[in-house]
Amino acid sequence: MAEIRREIRLYLKLRRAALRGAMQYRGNILMMVLAGAAYQGSGFAFVWALLHTFGTVAGWGLGQIAFLYGMRLLSHALWLVTLDGVMQVDYAIREGHLDRMLLRPVNVLSQLATTTRSLLPFGDLSMAIVVFGVAVSVADLDWSPGSVAFLVLAVIGGAMIEGSVAVTIAGFSVRVLDTWAYRLMMFDAMDTLGSYPLSIFGSGMQRTLTYVLPVAFVAFLPASVILGRTGQLAVPAWLGYATPVVGATLFTVAYRFWRRQLRGYQGVGH
Amino acid sequence: MSVLRGYTAYVRTAVAIRLQYRSTILASVVVTLVWILLVTRVWSAAFQGREVVAGLTLESTVVYLTLASLQAAVINTPVTWIMSSRVRSGEVLFDVSRPLGYPGQMLALQAGQSMIQVAVMVLVTPVAGLLGGLSGPAGLTAGLLYPVALVLGWVLNALLTLLIGLSAFWTVDNVGITVLYRFVAAFLAGATVPLIFFPGPLRTLAEALPFRFVVYQPAAIYIGQVDGAEALGGFALSLAWIVILAGVVGLTWRRAYRRIVVHGG
């Protein structure tokens, strides 16, 4: 326990230092945050323009889609703000920075996670808050303590699902070095498929996105539960409650995989 | 003639660079195809039960979205990144000391990299048609005007890309503005929503800006939404934008050129 507390303290120290570094580039701060917001915002602008004409998509109104979209975005921002640096693993290996990290008495993943100067995650976060704000003011939501508690757990679970993908790819990176394209594909697929009501697809596609590529767990299934829309799911409704467990499980598996791969690390010859 | 040969060499280099990054090409294809699958399903779900909305049938909307998604790939280019990284490292000094104009060199790079992008998108068009939906152009004129609109859109986008890239001479890093351009421009160009579905003020804004000529105009001509005088008027307007933007690029470059000396390389 003391060990975990120490790791968390060190993680927070390193993350603060990284943020202080990012803040030195004053002119770039606003641009990066705006860019992060524009990336996610353009997706929501699409939904908004669509619903302006049609009112509903597959039975989902603006408030409900905003809730789903905002929930996904909160999970996305949460994992990015905490683990963003993990995406730099290719570079860290190529430049030999990982060799240095292995010698320090701090968890390697935690060191990787904190070596970043990107402020894009805070753009994602600001957009997540905006979209969620729209949802809260438009949609009719259940604000009982149980429902709010589940919402919080589901957002954390969703963040762990997306984070587990990043950590798994980081594991592959130790072996194959160049994983940029795979990362781009995986995250784009999650961005694209995770934010919209998957009931627009047939039941086969819904099942694939639940059991094979668990994108549905990030936001679609838990949002269906919170919004009381489990009636139109092609998978059992109780799966909607499983997001926190699925997140914790996948993240644990991904972390174990990363540790295993790291044991076989050979470096690139520095 | 030798000037032309110089630029052709640039185009060839850009093609070679692009071909080195094969996994990036694969990634851009997958990203585009997944998006086509999603966006056409979302629209089909929205149309449910209605034949025609805002003058468009579901079928032609799906064709529009499939084409628009393929076309929008051209907005995503590494040229702005190449420009900023060479400003940062000082290598831009080699670029400007060559006996060819710097904006021309960058346009040639953009041309070469677009050639690969276009070739790849043409190759995956059958798959895109299966995932989304495609049909022939609305008529003979639509089929003839479509490539003209595409070329005009390409030039406009290349000039805008150049302007974004040139910002690196002032801000050194241009990742922020590049990402901003990529997503805001793609949306206002009509890559995900045909302009006729935009709510009032947003539509006015999108119509006042040049982005729509990159994606909306060609795709709308193809499905027959824009034709005759409207199409020709659009061509005239995009030509006017090209002249204005070329002037702005020229002026900006003259100022940027003076900045490099200050920068010291």
Coordinates of C-alpha atoms in Angstrom, one line a residue:
Chain A
M1 CA 0.0 0.0 0.0
A2 CA 2.8 2.4 1.0
E3 CA 4.4 1.5 -2.4
I4 CA 1.3 2.5 -4.3
R5 CA 1.0 5.7 -2.3
R6 CA 4.6 6.5 -3.2
E7 CA 4.0 5.8 -6.9
I8 CA 1.0 8.0 -7.0
R9 CA 2.8 10.8 -5.2
L10 CA 5.7 10.6 -7.7
Y11 CA 3.3 10.4 -10.6
L12 CA 1.6 13.6 -9.5
K13 CA 5.0 15.3 -9.1
L14 CA 6.1 14.3 -12.6
R15 CA 2.8 15.3 -14.2
R16 CA 2.9 18.7 -12.5
A17 CA 6.4 19.2 -13.8
A18 CA 5.4 18.3 -17.3
L19 CA 2.5 20.8 -17.2
R20 CA 4.8 23.5 -15.9
G21 CA 7.0 22.7 -19.0
A22 CA 4.0 23.0 -21.3
M23 CA 3.0 26.4 -19.8
Q24 CA 6.4 27.9 -20.9
Y25 CA 5.2 28.0 -24.5
R26 CA 2.6 30.8 -23.9
G27 CA 1.7 31.5 -27.5
N28 CA 1.0 27.9 -28.1
I29 CA -1.2 27.2 -25.1
L30 CA -4.4 28.7 -26.4
M31 CA -3.8 27.3 -29.9
M32 CA -3.3 23.8 -28.6
V33 CA -6.4 23.9 -26.4
L34 CA -8.5 25.3 -29.2
A35 CA -7.2 22.7 -31.6
G36 CA -8.1 19.9 -29.1
A37 CA -11.5 21.4 -28.7
A38 CA -12.0 21.8 -32.5
Y39 CA -11.1 18.2 -33.2
Q40 CA -13.8 16.9 -30.9
G41 CA -16.1 19.9 -31.5
S42 CA -16.3 19.3 -35.2
G43 CA -17.8 15.9 -34.5
F44 CA -20.4 17.3 -32.3
A45 CA -21.2 20.1 -34.8
F46 CA -22.0 17.3 -37.2
V47 CA -24.6 15.8 -34.7
W48 CA -26.0 19.3 -34.0
A49 CA -26.5 20.2 -37.6
L50 CA -28.1 16.8 -38.3
L51 CA -30.5 17.0 -35.4
H52 CA -31.4 20.6 -36.4
T53 CA -33.0 19.1 -39.5
F54 CA -34.2 15.7 -38.3
G55 CA -35.0 16.1 -34.6
T56 CA -34.0 12.5 -33.8
V57 CA -31.5 9.8 -35.0
A58 CA -32.6 6.2 -34.3
G59 CA -34.9 7.6 -31.6
W60 CA -32.2 9.6 -29.9
G61 CA -32.8 13.3 -29.5
L62 CA -30.3 16.1 -29.1
G63 CA -30.1 15.9 -25.3
Q64 CA -29.6 12.2 -25.3
I65 CA -27.0 12.2 -28.1
A66 CA -25.2 15.1 -26.3
F67 CA -25.2 13.0 -23.1
L68 CA -23.7 10.0 -24.9
Y69 CA -21.2 12.2 -26.8
G70 CA -20.3 14.1 -23.6
M71 CA -19.9 10.9 -21.6
R72 CA -17.5 9.4 -24.2
L73 CA -15.6 12.7 -24.4
L74 CA -15.2 12.8 -20.6
S75 CA -13.8 9.3 -20.6
H76 CA -11.6 10.2 -23.5
A77 CA -10.3 13.4 -21.8
L78 CA -9.8 11.6 -18.5
W79 CA -7.5 9.0 -20.0
L80 CA -5.6 11.6 -22.1
V81 CA -5.0 14.0 -19.3
T82 CA -3.6 11.2 -17.1
L83 CA -1.8 8.9 -19.6
D84 CA -1.3 11.0 -22.7
G85 CA 2.5 10.5 -22.7
V86 CA 2.1 6.8 -23.2
M87 CA 1.4 7.6 -26.9
Q88 CA 5.0 8.9 -27.2
V89 CA 6.5 5.5 -26.5
D90 CA 7.8 5.0 -30.1
Y91 CA 9.8 8.2 -29.8
A92 CA 11.0 7.4 -26.2
I93 CA 12.4 4.0 -27.4
R94 CA 14.0 5.4 -30.6
E95 CA 15.7 8.2 -28.8
G96 CA 16.8 5.9 -25.9
H97 CA 14.7 7.8 -23.3
L98 CA 13.2 4.5 -22.2
D99 CA 16.7 3.2 -21.2
R100 CA 17.0 6.1 -18.8
M101 CA 13.5 5.5 -17.4
L102 CA 14.3 1.9 -16.7
L103 CA 17.1 2.9 -14.4
R104 CA 15.0 5.3 -12.3
P105 CA 13.2 4.0 -9.2
V106 CA 9.7 5.0 -10.5
N107 CA 7.2 3.0 -12.4
V108 CA 8.1 3.1 -16.1
L109 CA 4.6 3.5 -17.4
S110 CA 4.1 6.4 -14.9
Q111 CA 7.3 8.0 -16.2
L112 CA 6.1 7.6 -19.8
A113 CA 2.7 9.0 -19.1
T114 CA 4.2 12.1 -17.7
T115 CA 6.7 12.9 -20.5
T116 CA 4.5 15.1 -22.6
R117 CA 4.2 18.7 -23.4
S118 CA 0.9 18.4 -25.2
L119 CA -2.0 20.5 -24.1
L120 CA -4.5 18.9 -26.6
P121 CA -6.0 16.8 -23.8
F122 CA -7.2 20.0 -22.1
G123 CA -8.9 21.0 -25.3
D124 CA -10.7 17.6 -25.2
L125 CA -11.6 18.2 -21.6
S126 CA -13.0 21.6 -22.2
M127 CA -15.1 20.3 -25.1
A128 CA -16.3 17.4 -22.9
I129 CA -17.5 19.9 -20.3
V130 CA -19.3 22.0 -22.9
V131 CA -21.0 19.0 -24.6
F132 CA -21.9 17.6 -21.2
G133 CA -23.3 20.9 -20.2
V134 CA -25.6 20.9 -23.2
A135 CA -26.7 17.4 -22.3
V136 CA -27.5 18.3 -18.7
S137 CA -29.5 21.3 -19.7
V138 CA -31.5 19.6 -22.5
A139 CA -31.9 15.9 -21.5
D140 CA -34.2 14.7 -18.8
L141 CA -31.8 12.9 -16.4
D142 CA -32.1 10.8 -13.3
W143 CA -30.1 12.6 -10.6
S144 CA -30.5 10.0 -7.9
P145 CA -27.3 9.3 -6.0
G146 CA -27.1 5.8 -7.4
S147 CA -27.4 7.0 -10.9
V148 CA -24.7 9.7 -10.4
A149 CA -22.4 7.2 -8.7
F150 CA -22.8 4.8 -11.7
L151 CA -22.1 7.7 -14.1
V152 CA -18.8 8.5 -12.4
L153 CA -17.8 4.8 -12.3
A154 CA -18.8 4.4 -16.0
V155 CA -16.7 7.4 -17.1
I156 CA -13.7 6.0 -15.2
G157 CA -14.4 2.6 -16.7
G158 CA -14.6 4.1 -20.2
A159 CA -11.3 5.9 -19.7
M160 CA -9.7 2.6 -18.6
I161 CA -11.0 0.9 -21.7
E162 CA -9.5 3.5 -24.0
G163 CA -6.3 3.7 -21.8
S164 CA -5.9 -0.1 -22.0
V165 CA -5.7 0.2 -25.8
A166 CA -2.9 2.7 -25.5
V167 CA -1.0 0.6 -23.0
T168 CA -1.4 -2.5 -25.1
I169 CA -0.1 -0.7 -28.2
A170 CA 2.8 0.6 -26.0
G171 CA 3.5 -3.1 -25.2
F172 CA 3.8 -3.9 -29.0
S173 CA 5.9 -0.8 -29.4
V174 CA 8.7 -2.4 -27.3
R175 CA 8.9 -5.2 -30.0
V176 CA 8.0 -3.5 -33.3
L177 CA 9.1 0.1 -32.7
D178 CA 6.8 1.8 -35.2
T179 CA 3.2 1.7 -34.0
W180 CA 2.1 5.1 -35.0
A181 CA -0.3 4.0 -37.8
Y182 CA -2.0 1.3 -35.6
R183 CA -2.5 3.8 -32.8
L184 CA -4.0 6.3 -35.2
M185 CA -6.4 3.6 -36.6
M186 CA -7.5 2.3 -33.2
F187 CA -8.1 5.8 -31.7
D188 CA -9.8 7.1 -34.7
A189 CA -12.1 4.0 -34.8
M190 CA -12.9 4.6 -31.1
D191 CA -13.5 8.3 -31.7
T192 CA -15.8 7.5 -34.7
L193 CA -17.7 4.5 -33.4
G194 CA -17.8 5.4 -29.6
S195 CA -19.6 8.7 -29.7
Y196 CA -22.9 7.8 -31.6
P197 CA -25.8 5.6 -30.8
L198 CA -24.7 2.2 -32.1
S199 CA -28.4 1.3 -32.7
I200 CA -27.9 3.0 -36.1
F201 CA -26.1 -0.3 -37.1
G202 CA -27.6 -3.7 -37.4
S203 CA -27.4 -6.2 -34.6
G204 CA -24.4 -8.0 -36.0
M205 CA -22.3 -4.8 -36.0
Q206 CA -23.6 -3.9 -32.5
R207 CA -22.5 -7.3 -31.2
T208 CA -19.1 -7.0 -32.9
L209 CA -18.6 -3.6 -31.2
T210 CA -19.5 -5.1 -27.9
Y211 CA -17.7 -8.4 -27.8
V212 CA -14.8 -8.1 -30.3
L213 CA -13.8 -4.4 -30.2
P214 CA -15.4 -3.3 -26.9
V215 CA -16.2 0.3 -28.1
A216 CA -19.8 0.0 -27.0
F217 CA -18.8 -0.3 -23.4
V218 CA -17.1 3.1 -23.4
A219 CA -20.3 5.1 -23.5
F220 CA -23.1 3.6 -25.6
L221 CA -24.0 0.8 -23.3
P222 CA -23.8 2.7 -19.9
A223 CA -25.5 5.8 -21.5
S224 CA -28.3 3.5 -22.6
V225 CA -28.7 2.4 -19.0
I226 CA -28.7 5.9 -17.6
L227 CA -31.1 7.2 -20.2
G228 CA -33.4 4.2 -19.9
R229 CA -32.9 3.2 -23.5
T230 CA -31.9 -0.4 -23.1
G231 CA -35.0 -1.6 -25.0
Q232 CA -33.3 -1.1 -28.4
L233 CA -30.0 -2.9 -27.6
A234 CA -29.0 -5.9 -29.6
V235 CA -27.1 -7.2 -26.6
P236 CA -28.3 -8.1 -23.0
A237 CA -29.2 -4.9 -21.1
W238 CA -27.2 -5.8 -18.0
L239 CA -24.0 -5.5 -20.0
G240 CA -24.6 -1.7 -19.7
Y241 CA -23.7 -1.9 -16.0
A242 CA -20.5 -3.8 -16.7
T243 CA -18.4 -0.9 -18.0
P244 CA -16.5 -0.3 -14.7
V245 CA -15.6 -4.0 -14.5
V246 CA -14.7 -4.3 -18.2
G247 CA -12.5 -1.2 -17.9
A248 CA -10.7 -2.4 -14.8
T249 CA -10.2 -5.9 -16.3
L250 CA -9.0 -4.7 -19.7
F251 CA -6.6 -2.2 -18.1
T252 CA -5.1 -4.8 -15.8
V253 CA -4.6 -7.2 -18.7
A254 CA -3.1 -4.4 -20.8
Y255 CA -0.7 -3.4 -17.9
R256 CA 0.4 -7.1 -17.4
F257 CA 1.0 -7.3 -21.2
W258 CA 3.1 -4.1 -21.1
R259 CA 5.2 -5.4 -18.2
R260 CA 5.8 -8.7 -19.9
Q261 CA 6.9 -7.0 -23.1
L262 CA 9.1 -4.6 -21.2
R263 CA 11.0 -7.6 -19.8
G264 CA 12.1 -8.4 -23.4
Y265 CA 13.2 -4.9 -24.1
Q266 CA 16.4 -4.8 -26.1
G267 CA 16.7 -1.1 -26.9
V268 CA 17.7 0.1 -30.3
G269 CA 21.4 0.1 -29.8
H270 CA 22.3 3.4 -28.0
Chain B
M1 CA 12.0 24.9 -69.1
S2 CA 14.6 24.0 -66.5
V3 CA 12.4 25.7 -63.8
L4 CA 9.6 23.3 -64.7
R5 CA 12.1 20.4 -64.4
G6 CA 13.0 21.7 -60.9
Y7 CA 9.4 21.7 -59.8
T8 CA 8.8 18.2 -61.3
A9 CA 11.7 17.0 -59.2
Y10 CA 9.9 18.3 -56.1
V11 CA 6.7 16.5 -57.1
R12 CA 8.7 13.3 -57.6
T13 CA 10.3 13.7 -54.2
A14 CA 7.0 14.2 -52.5
V15 CA 5.7 11.1 -54.1
A16 CA 8.8 9.2 -52.9
I17 CA 8.4 10.6 -49.3
R18 CA 4.8 9.6 -49.2
L19 CA 5.5 6.1 -50.5
Q20 CA 8.0 5.6 -47.7
Y21 CA 5.2 5.9 -45.1
R22 CA 3.1 3.0 -46.3
S23 CA 1.5 2.4 -42.9
T24 CA 0.4 6.0 -42.8
I25 CA -1.4 5.5 -46.2
L26 CA -3.0 2.3 -44.8
A27 CA -4.1 4.2 -41.7
S28 CA -5.7 7.0 -43.7
V29 CA -7.6 4.5 -45.8
V30 CA -9.0 2.7 -42.8
V31 CA -9.9 6.0 -41.1
T32 CA -11.7 7.2 -44.2
L33 CA -13.6 3.9 -44.7
V34 CA -14.7 3.6 -41.0
W35 CA -15.9 7.2 -41.2
I36 CA -17.9 6.5 -44.4
L37 CA -19.5 3.5 -42.8
L38 CA -20.5 5.5 -39.7
V39 CA -21.6 8.7 -41.4
T40 CA -23.8 7.0 -44.0
R41 CA -25.5 4.9 -41.3
V42 CA -26.1 7.9 -39.1
W43 CA -27.7 9.7 -42.0
S44 CA -29.8 6.7 -43.0
A45 CA -31.1 6.4 -39.4
A46 CA -31.9 10.1 -39.5
F47 CA -33.8 9.9 -42.8
Q48 CA -35.9 6.9 -41.6
G49 CA -39.3 7.0 -43.2
R50 CA -38.7 10.2 -45.2
E51 CA -38.2 10.2 -48.9
V52 CA -36.8 13.7 -49.5
V53 CA -35.5 16.2 -47.0
A54 CA -34.4 19.7 -47.9
G55 CA -34.6 18.6 -51.6
L56 CA -32.2 15.6 -51.2
T57 CA -33.1 11.9 -51.3
L58 CA -31.4 9.6 -48.9
E59 CA -29.7 7.8 -51.9
S60 CA -28.1 11.0 -53.2
T61 CA -27.2 12.1 -49.7
V62 CA -25.3 8.8 -49.2
V63 CA -23.5 9.2 -52.5
Y64 CA -22.7 12.8 -51.5
L65 CA -21.3 11.7 -48.1
T66 CA -19.2 8.9 -49.6
L67 CA -17.7 11.2 -52.2
A68 CA -17.2 14.0 -49.7
S69 CA -15.4 11.8 -47.3
L70 CA -13.0 10.6 -50.0
Q71 CA -12.4 14.2 -51.2
A72 CA -11.9 15.5 -47.7
A73 CA -8.8 13.3 -47.3
V74 CA -6.9 15.9 -49.4
I75 CA -7.3 18.5 -46.5
N76 CA -5.0 16.3 -44.3
T77 CA -1.5 17.0 -45.5
P78 CA 2.0 16.7 -44.0
V79 CA 3.2 19.9 -45.9
T80 CA 2.5 22.3 -43.0
W81 CA 4.4 20.0 -40.7
I82 CA 7.3 19.8 -43.1
M83 CA 7.4 23.6 -43.4
S84 CA 7.4 24.2 -39.6
S85 CA 10.0 21.5 -38.8
R86 CA 12.4 23.0 -41.4
V87 CA 11.9 26.5 -39.9
R88 CA 12.6 25.1 -36.5
S89 CA 15.8 23.3 -37.6
G90 CA 17.0 26.1 -39.8
E91 CA 16.9 23.8 -42.9
V92 CA 14.5 26.3 -44.5
L93 CA 17.7 28.2 -45.4
F94 CA 18.5 25.6 -48.0
D95 CA 15.0 25.8 -49.4
V96 CA 15.1 29.6 -49.8
S97 CA 18.6 29.6 -51.3
R98 CA 17.5 27.4 -54.2
P99 CA 16.9 29.1 -57.5
L100 CA 13.2 28.2 -57.3
G101 CA 10.5 30.2 -55.5
Y102 CA 9.8 28.9 -52.0
P103 CA 5.9 28.9 -52.3
G104 CA 6.3 27.1 -55.6
Q105 CA 8.5 24.4 -54.0
M106 CA 5.9 23.9 -51.3
L107 CA 3.0 23.7 -53.8
A108 CA 5.0 21.1 -55.8
L109 CA 5.4 19.1 -52.6
Q110 CA 1.7 19.4 -51.9
A111 CA 1.0 18.3 -55.5
G112 CA 3.2 15.2 -55.2
Q113 CA 1.7 14.1 -51.9
S114 CA -1.9 14.7 -53.2
M115 CA -1.2 12.5 -56.3
I116 CA -0.6 9.6 -54.0
Q117 CA -3.6 10.4 -51.8
V118 CA -5.8 10.7 -54.9
A119 CA -4.5 7.4 -56.4
V120 CA -5.1 5.6 -53.1
M121 CA -8.6 7.1 -52.7
V122 CA -9.5 6.1 -56.3
L123 CA -8.2 2.6 -55.6
V124 CA -10.5 2.2 -52.5
T125 CA -13.5 3.8 -54.1
P126 CA -15.2 0.4 -54.8
V127 CA -14.9 -0.5 -51.1
A128 CA -16.1 3.0 -50.2
G129 CA -19.1 2.4 -52.5
L130 CA -19.9 -0.9 -50.7
L131 CA -19.6 0.5 -47.2
G132 CA -21.4 3.8 -48.1
G133 CA -23.0 4.0 -51.5
L134 CA -22.1 5.3 -54.9
S135 CA -23.8 5.7 -58.3
G136 CA -23.0 7.4 -61.6
P137 CA -23.0 11.2 -61.8
A138 CA -26.4 13.0 -62.2
G139 CA -25.9 13.5 -65.9
L140 CA -23.3 14.1 -68.6
T141 CA -22.7 17.7 -67.7
A142 CA -22.4 16.8 -64.0
G143 CA -19.9 14.2 -65.0
L144 CA -17.9 16.7 -67.0
L145 CA -18.1 19.5 -64.4
Y146 CA -17.1 17.3 -61.5
P147 CA -13.4 17.0 -62.3
V148 CA -13.2 20.8 -63.0
A149 CA -14.6 21.5 -59.6
L150 CA -12.2 19.0 -58.0
V151 CA -9.2 20.7 -59.6
L152 CA -10.4 24.2 -58.5
G153 CA -11.0 22.8 -55.0
W154 CA -7.5 21.3 -54.9
V155 CA -5.8 24.6 -55.8
L156 CA -7.8 26.4 -53.2
N157 CA -6.9 23.9 -50.5
A158 CA -3.2 24.0 -51.5
L159 CA -3.1 27.8 -51.2
L160 CA -4.8 27.6 -47.7
T161 CA -2.4 24.9 -46.7
L162 CA 0.5 27.1 -47.8
L163 CA -0.8 30.0 -45.7
I164 CA -1.2 27.8 -42.6
G165 CA 2.3 26.5 -43.2
L166 CA 3.7 30.0 -43.5
S167 CA 2.4 30.9 -40.1
A168 CA 5.4 28.8 -38.8
F169 CA 7.7 31.7 -39.7
W170 CA 6.1 33.7 -36.9
T171 CA 5.0 31.0 -34.4
V172 CA 7.7 28.3 -35.1
D173 CA 5.2 25.6 -34.2
N174 CA 2.0 25.3 -36.2
V175 CA 0.5 22.0 -35.0
G176 CA -2.3 23.9 -33.2
I177 CA -3.4 25.9 -36.2
T178 CA -3.0 22.9 -38.6
V179 CA -5.3 20.8 -36.5
L180 CA -7.7 23.7 -36.1
Y181 CA -7.8 24.2 -39.9
R182 CA -8.1 20.5 -40.6
F183 CA -11.3 20.1 -38.6
V184 CA -13.0 23.4 -38.8
A185 CA -12.3 23.6 -42.6
A186 CA -13.5 20.1 -43.2
F187 CA -16.7 20.7 -41.3
L188 CA -17.4 24.1 -43.0
A189 CA -16.5 22.5 -46.4
G190 CA -19.4 20.1 -45.9
A191 CA -17.4 16.9 -45.4
T192 CA -19.9 15.5 -42.9
V193 CA -23.1 17.6 -43.5
P194 CA -24.1 18.9 -47.0
L195 CA -24.3 22.7 -46.7
I196 CA -28.0 22.8 -47.4
F197 CA -28.7 21.1 -44.1
F198 CA -26.7 23.7 -42.1
P199 CA -28.8 25.8 -39.7
G200 CA -29.3 29.4 -41.0
P201 CA -26.4 31.5 -39.6
L202 CA -23.9 28.6 -39.9
R203 CA -24.9 28.2 -43.6
T204 CA -24.4 31.9 -44.2
L205 CA -20.9 31.6 -42.7
A206 CA -20.0 28.5 -44.7
E207 CA -21.2 30.1 -47.9
A208 CA -19.1 33.2 -47.3
L209 CA -15.9 31.1 -46.8
P210 CA -13.9 29.4 -49.5
F211 CA -13.8 25.9 -47.9
R212 CA -17.0 24.8 -49.5
F213 CA -15.3 24.7 -52.9
V214 CA -13.0 22.0 -51.7
V215 CA -15.7 19.4 -50.7
Y216 CA -19.3 20.6 -51.1
Q217 CA -19.2 22.1 -54.6
P218 CA -17.7 19.1 -56.4
A219 CA -19.8 16.5 -54.6
A220 CA -23.0 18.6 -54.9
I221 CA -22.3 18.9 -58.7
Y222 CA -21.8 15.2 -59.0
I223 CA -25.2 14.3 -57.4
G224 CA -27.0 17.1 -59.4
Q225 CA -27.8 19.3 -56.4
V226 CA -25.8 22.1 -57.9
D227 CA -26.0 22.6 -61.7
G228 CA -26.1 25.0 -64.6
A229 CA -25.7 28.6 -63.8
E230 CA -25.1 27.9 -60.1
A231 CA -22.2 25.6 -60.8
L232 CA -20.6 28.1 -63.2
G233 CA -21.2 30.9 -60.7
G234 CA -19.4 28.7 -58.1
F235 CA -16.5 28.2 -60.5
A236 CA -16.2 32.0 -61.0
L237 CA -16.3 32.6 -57.3
S238 CA -13.7 29.9 -56.6
L239 CA -11.4 31.4 -59.3
A240 CA -11.8 34.7 -57.6
W241 CA -10.8 33.1 -54.2
I242 CA -7.8 31.5 -55.9
V243 CA -6.6 34.9 -57.2
I244 CA -7.1 36.6 -53.8
L245 CA -5.4 33.7 -51.8
A246 CA -2.5 33.6 -54.3
G247 CA -2.0 37.3 -53.6
V248 CA -2.2 36.8 -49.9
V249 CA 0.3 34.0 -50.1
G250 CA 2.6 36.2 -52.1
L251 CA 2.4 39.0 -49.6
T252 CA 2.7 36.7 -46.6
W253 CA 5.7 35.0 -48.1
R254 CA 7.5 38.4 -48.8
R255 CA 7.1 39.2 -45.1
A256 CA 8.0 35.7 -44.0
Y257 CA 11.2 35.8 -46.1
R258 CA 12.4 38.9 -44.1
R259 CA 11.6 37.0 -40.9
I260 CA 14.0 34.2 -41.7
V261 CA 16.9 36.6 -41.7
V262 CA 15.9 37.7 -38.3
H263 CA 15.6 34.1 -37.2
G264 CA 19.2 33.5 -38.2
G265 CA 18.6 29.9 -39.4

